[in-house]
CSV table of C-alpha atoms and ligand atoms in Angstrom, one decimal:
chain,number,residue,atom,x,y,z
A,1,MET,CA,-2.7,8.2,-11.3
A,2,MET,CA,0.6,10.0,-13.2
A,3,VAL,CA,3.7,8.3,-14.6
A,4,LEU,CA,6.9,10.4,-15.3
A,5,ILE,CA,9.4,8.2,-17.5
A,6,CYS,CA,12.9,9.7,-17.2
A,7,HIS,CA,14.6,8.2,-20.6
A,8,GLU,CA,17.6,9.1,-22.2
A,9,LYS,CA,15.7,10.9,-25.0
A,10,GLY,CA,13.5,12.7,-23.1
A,11,ASN,CA,10.8,13.7,-20.1
A,12,ILE,CA,8.1,11.9,-20.8
A,13,LEU,CA,4.9,12.3,-18.0
A,14,PHE,CA,1.6,9.8,-18.7
A,15,ASP,CA,-1.4,11.2,-17.7
A,16,LEU,CA,-2.0,14.7,-16.0
A,17,GLY,CA,-4.4,13.4,-12.9
A,18,CYS,CA,-7.2,16.5,-11.8
A,19,HIS,CA,-6.4,20.2,-12.2
A,20,PRO,CA,-5.4,22.2,-8.5
A,21,ASP,CA,-9.0,23.8,-9.2
A,22,ALA,CA,-11.3,20.6,-9.6
A,23,GLY,CA,-12.8,20.2,-5.8
A,24,LYS,CA,-13.9,23.7,-6.6
A,25,LYS,CA,-17.7,24.1,-7.7
A,26,GLY,CA,-17.8,25.1,-10.8
A,27,TYR,CA,-14.3,24.4,-12.2
A,28,TRP,CA,-16.1,20.6,-13.8
A,29,PRO,CA,-18.9,20.5,-16.0
A,30,ASP,CA,-21.9,19.7,-13.4
A,31,ARG,CA,-22.3,16.2,-15.0
A,32,VAL,CA,-18.8,15.5,-13.5
A,33,TRP,CA,-19.4,17.4,-10.6
A,34,LYS,CA,-22.4,15.2,-9.3
A,35,ALA,CA,-21.1,12.0,-10.3
A,36,GLU,CA,-17.8,12.5,-8.9
A,37,ARG,CA,-15.4,14.4,-6.3
A,38,TYR,CA,-12.0,15.6,-5.7
A,39,PHE,CA,-10.1,15.2,-2.7
A,40,HIS,CA,-6.3,16.3,-2.4
A,41,GLU,CA,-3.3,17.9,-0.5
A,42,PRO,CA,-1.7,20.8,-2.4
A,43,GLU,CA,1.7,18.4,-2.3
A,44,GLN,CA,0.0,16.0,-4.5
A,45,GLU,CA,-1.0,18.1,-7.2
A,46,LEU,CA,1.8,17.4,-10.3
A,47,GLU,CA,3.8,20.1,-10.1
A,48,ALA,CA,4.6,19.5,-6.6
A,49,GLN,CA,4.8,15.8,-7.5
A,50,LEU,CA,7.2,16.7,-10.2
A,51,ALA,CA,9.2,18.8,-8.0
A,52,LEU,CA,10.3,16.1,-5.9
A,53,CYS,CA,12.2,14.8,-9.0
A,54,GLY,CA,13.9,17.6,-10.0
A,55,VAL,CA,11.8,18.1,-12.8
A,56,THR,CA,9.7,21.1,-13.8
A,57,PRO,CA,6.6,21.5,-16.7
A,58,ALA,CA,9.2,22.8,-19.0
A,59,ASP,CA,11.7,19.7,-18.4
A,60,ILE,CA,8.5,17.5,-20.6
A,61,ASP,CA,8.9,16.8,-23.8
A,62,THR,CA,6.3,14.3,-24.3
A,63,VAL,CA,2.9,13.8,-22.7
A,64,VAL,CA,1.1,10.6,-23.4
A,65,LEU,CA,-2.7,11.0,-22.4
A,66,SER,CA,-4.5,7.5,-21.7
A,67,HIS,CA,-7.3,8.9,-22.4
A,68,LEU,CA,-9.7,12.0,-22.2
A,69,HIS,CA,-11.3,12.0,-18.2
A,70,GLU,CA,-11.0,14.6,-16.4
A,71,ASP,CA,-8.5,13.1,-13.6
A,72,HIS,CA,-6.3,12.4,-16.5
A,73,THR,CA,-6.1,15.6,-17.9
A,74,GLY,CA,-6.3,17.9,-15.7
A,75,ASN,CA,-2.7,19.8,-15.6
A,76,ALA,CA,-2.6,19.8,-19.4
A,77,ARG,CA,-2.4,24.0,-19.7
A,78,LEU,CA,1.5,23.2,-18.8
A,79,PHE,CA,2.8,21.5,-21.8
A,80,PRO,CA,2.3,23.8,-24.7
A,81,HIS,CA,5.8,23.1,-25.7
A,82,ALA,CA,5.3,18.9,-25.0
A,83,ALA,CA,4.4,16.1,-27.5
A,84,LEU,CA,0.6,14.7,-27.3
A,85,TYR,CA,-0.1,11.3,-28.2
A,86,ALA,CA,-3.7,10.8,-27.3
A,87,PRO,CA,-6.0,7.3,-28.6
A,88,LYS,CA,-7.4,8.7,-31.9
A,89,ASN,CA,-11.1,8.1,-31.3
A,90,GLU,CA,-11.1,9.1,-27.6
A,91,TYR,CA,-9.9,12.5,-28.6
A,92,LEU,CA,-11.6,12.6,-31.4
A,93,ASP,CA,-15.1,12.2,-29.1
A,94,ALA,CA,-13.9,14.4,-26.9
A,95,MET,CA,-13.2,17.1,-29.5
A,96,TRP,CA,-16.9,16.5,-30.6
A,97,SER,CA,-18.0,16.6,-27.1
A,98,VAL,CA,-16.7,19.7,-25.6
A,99,CYS,CA,-17.7,21.6,-29.0
A,100,THR,CA,-21.2,20.7,-29.1
A,101,ASN,CA,-22.0,20.1,-25.9
A,102,PRO,CA,-21.7,22.3,-22.2
A,103,ASP,CA,-22.5,19.9,-19.7
A,104,THR,CA,-20.3,17.4,-21.7
A,105,GLY,CA,-18.5,14.4,-19.5
A,106,TYR,CA,-15.4,16.6,-20.9
A,107,VAL,CA,-13.3,19.2,-19.3
A,108,LYS,CA,-13.3,21.7,-22.9
A,109,ALA,CA,-10.2,23.8,-21.7
A,110,GLU,CA,-8.4,20.9,-21.2
A,111,VAL,CA,-9.2,18.5,-24.0
A,112,THR,CA,-8.9,21.6,-26.1
A,113,ALA,CA,-5.3,22.7,-24.6
A,114,PRO,CA,-2.6,23.7,-27.0
A,115,TYR,CA,0.4,21.4,-27.7
A,116,ARG,CA,3.6,21.6,-29.8
A,117,GLU,CA,2.7,18.8,-31.6
A,118,VAL,CA,-0.1,16.1,-31.4
A,119,HIS,CA,-0.5,12.4,-32.7
A,120,LEU,CA,-3.4,10.5,-32.8
A,121,ILE,CA,-3.0,6.7,-31.8
A,122,ASP,CA,-5.1,3.7,-33.2
A,123,ARG,CA,-2.0,0.8,-33.1
A,124,ASP,CA,0.4,-0.4,-30.4
A,125,PHE,CA,3.5,0.7,-31.2
A,126,GLU,CA,7.4,1.3,-29.5
A,127,LEU,CA,7.6,5.3,-28.5
A,128,LEU,CA,11.3,4.8,-27.8
A,129,PRO,CA,13.1,2.3,-27.2
A,130,GLY,CA,11.6,0.5,-23.6
A,131,ILE,CA,8.1,2.3,-23.7
A,132,GLU,CA,5.8,0.3,-25.7
A,133,ILE,CA,2.0,2.3,-25.8
A,134,VAL,CA,-0.5,-0.2,-26.4
A,135,ASN,CA,-4.6,0.2,-27.1
A,136,LEU,CA,-6.9,-0.5,-24.8
A,137,PRO,CA,-10.4,0.0,-25.6
A,138,GLY,CA,-13.8,-0.3,-24.0
A,139,HIS,CA,-13.4,2.1,-20.8
A,140,THR,CA,-13.9,4.9,-23.6
A,141,ASN,CA,-14.5,4.2,-26.9
A,142,GLY,CA,-9.7,4.1,-27.4
A,143,LEU,CA,-7.8,4.5,-24.4
A,144,LEU,CA,-3.9,4.0,-24.2
A,145,GLY,CA,-2.0,1.9,-21.9
A,146,MET,CA,1.9,1.7,-21.4
A,147,VAL,CA,4.3,-1.0,-21.1
A,148,LEU,CA,8.0,-0.3,-19.7
A,149,HIS,CA,10.7,-2.3,-19.7
A,150,THR,CA,13.1,-1.5,-16.9
A,151,GLU,CA,16.7,-1.9,-16.5
A,152,LYS,CA,16.6,-3.6,-13.1
A,153,ASP,CA,12.6,-4.0,-12.0
A,154,GLY,CA,11.6,-5.6,-15.2
A,155,VAL,CA,8.9,-5.3,-17.0
A,156,LEU,CA,5.5,-2.6,-15.7
A,157,ILE,CA,2.7,-1.9,-17.5
A,158,PHE,CA,0.3,0.3,-16.7
A,159,PRO,CA,-3.2,0.3,-18.0
A,160,GLN,CA,-5.5,2.8,-16.7
A,161,ASP,CA,-8.7,2.5,-16.9
A,162,ALA,CA,-8.4,-0.2,-19.2
A,163,VAL,CA,-8.1,-1.7,-15.7
A,164,PHE,CA,-9.4,0.2,-12.7
A,165,CYS,CA,-8.6,-2.0,-10.2
A,166,GLU,CA,-7.4,-5.3,-9.1
A,167,GLU,CA,-11.4,-6.1,-8.6
A,168,SER,CA,-11.2,-5.5,-12.3
A,169,TYR,CA,-8.6,-7.9,-13.1
A,170,GLY,CA,-9.5,-11.1,-11.7
A,171,PRO,CA,-9.2,-13.4,-12.5
A,172,PRO,CA,-12.0,-13.9,-13.9
A,173,ALA,CA,-12.5,-10.4,-15.6
A,174,ARG,CA,-14.9,-7.8,-14.0
A,175,LEU,CA,-16.4,-5.1,-15.5
A,176,PRO,CA,-14.9,-1.8,-14.0
A,177,GLY,CA,-17.9,1.0,-12.9
A,178,GLY,CA,-18.4,2.8,-15.7
A,179,PHE,CA,-17.0,1.8,-19.3
A,180,GLU,CA,-18.6,3.0,-23.5
A,181,ASP,CA,-18.2,-1.2,-24.9
A,182,SER,CA,-18.3,-3.9,-22.4
A,183,VAL,CA,-16.9,-7.1,-25.0
A,184,ALA,CA,-13.6,-4.1,-25.9
A,185,CYS,CA,-13.7,-3.2,-21.8
A,186,LEU,CA,-13.4,-7.4,-21.7
A,187,ALA,CA,-10.7,-7.8,-24.0
A,188,SER,CA,-8.5,-4.8,-23.3
A,189,ILE,CA,-8.4,-6.4,-19.8
A,190,GLU,CA,-7.4,-10.0,-21.1
A,191,LYS,CA,-4.6,-8.2,-23.2
A,192,VAL,CA,-3.4,-6.6,-20.2
A,193,ARG,CA,-3.2,-10.5,-18.4
A,194,ARG,CA,-1.0,-11.8,-22.2
A,195,LEU,CA,1.2,-9.0,-21.6
A,196,GLN,CA,1.6,-9.6,-18.2
A,197,VAL,CA,2.1,-14.1,-18.8
A,198,GLN,CA,4.6,-12.9,-21.7
A,199,TYR,CA,6.8,-10.5,-19.4
A,200,GLY,CA,6.3,-12.1,-16.0
A,201,ALA,CA,5.5,-8.2,-15.4
A,202,THR,CA,3.6,-6.0,-12.7
A,203,VAL,CA,0.5,-4.3,-13.6
A,204,PHE,CA,0.1,-1.2,-11.7
A,205,PHE,CA,-4.1,-1.0,-11.0
A,206,GLY,CA,-4.8,3.3,-11.8
A,207,HIS,CA,-8.0,4.0,-9.1
A,208,ASP,CA,-7.5,1.1,-6.1
A,209,PRO,CA,-6.9,2.5,-3.0
A,210,GLU,CA,-5.7,-0.6,-1.4
A,211,ASN,CA,-3.0,-1.1,-3.7
A,212,PHE,CA,-1.6,2.6,-4.4
A,213,PRO,CA,0.4,2.6,-1.4
A,214,LYS,CA,2.5,0.2,-1.9
A,215,TYR,CA,3.7,1.8,-4.7
A,216,ARG,CA,7.0,3.4,-5.4
A,217,HIS,CA,5.6,7.2,-4.6
A,218,ALA,CA,8.0,10.3,-5.8
A,219,PRO,CA,10.8,10.6,-5.3
A,220,ALA,CA,11.1,6.9,-4.6
A,221,PHE,CA,11.2,5.9,-8.5
A,222,TYR,CA,11.7,2.2,-10.5
A,223,GLU,CA,14.7,2.0,-12.7
B,1,LIG,ZN1,-11.8,6.9,-17.2
C-alpha cells in the first residue's frame, strides 16, 4: 500500500510499491522471485496513481519508507530530489545485504537509490504537524508506521507490514508470514492497538485483499 499525504508544508509519499518490471523474471533477485510474484495493471503503477491526484514525482518533497522490502521500494529511482526517512536498523541491514550478497532479499538498485538527504530513524517523532512516525520493529529489524491526524476522518494508522492483515491484528495478535523477531513483532502489533484505542483510530492493513477494496483509492481521499 502506498499513501500520498498532501500537507500544507509539502507532499509526502509513504512507501513506493513495486517496480513496473517487478513481474518480469530477472528484475527481482532469484530469492525474491522464488518466493513472490507481482501481477498488476499499468494503471496501478505509482506514476499513474499520482497522476489521478494531479501530482507528479517531481512534486514529492519527502519519501518515508516503512522498510526496504522489494514491494515497498520499487519506485525509488523517481525521487533523487526528495528527502528520505527510513528505519535505521533496517536501512543499514538492507544496505549491507545488497553490497555483500548478489542473491539478497532486497533489490540493490532500489536500496542504494540516491535521495537529496537521508534520515535514519530509531525513535518515534512528529514529521510534520499531524503526521507521527512510530517504530514498529519485528517483521524487519526496523520498521516505521505512520499515524495521521486528519480534520474530518479522525486518526488513521498505517502500520504497513508490522500488521500484515486483519487476521494478524486479532485480537489475539498473530504472527504474520514473515518476521525477523517474533517477540518484537507481537509487541509492535500491541503498540498499534494501544494507539488505536488512544485515538479511536482506524487501522489500515497493507496486505489484506479483503479489506483493501473498502479503503478510499486515488483520486478519492481522506481529509
Ligand atoms: Zn515486508
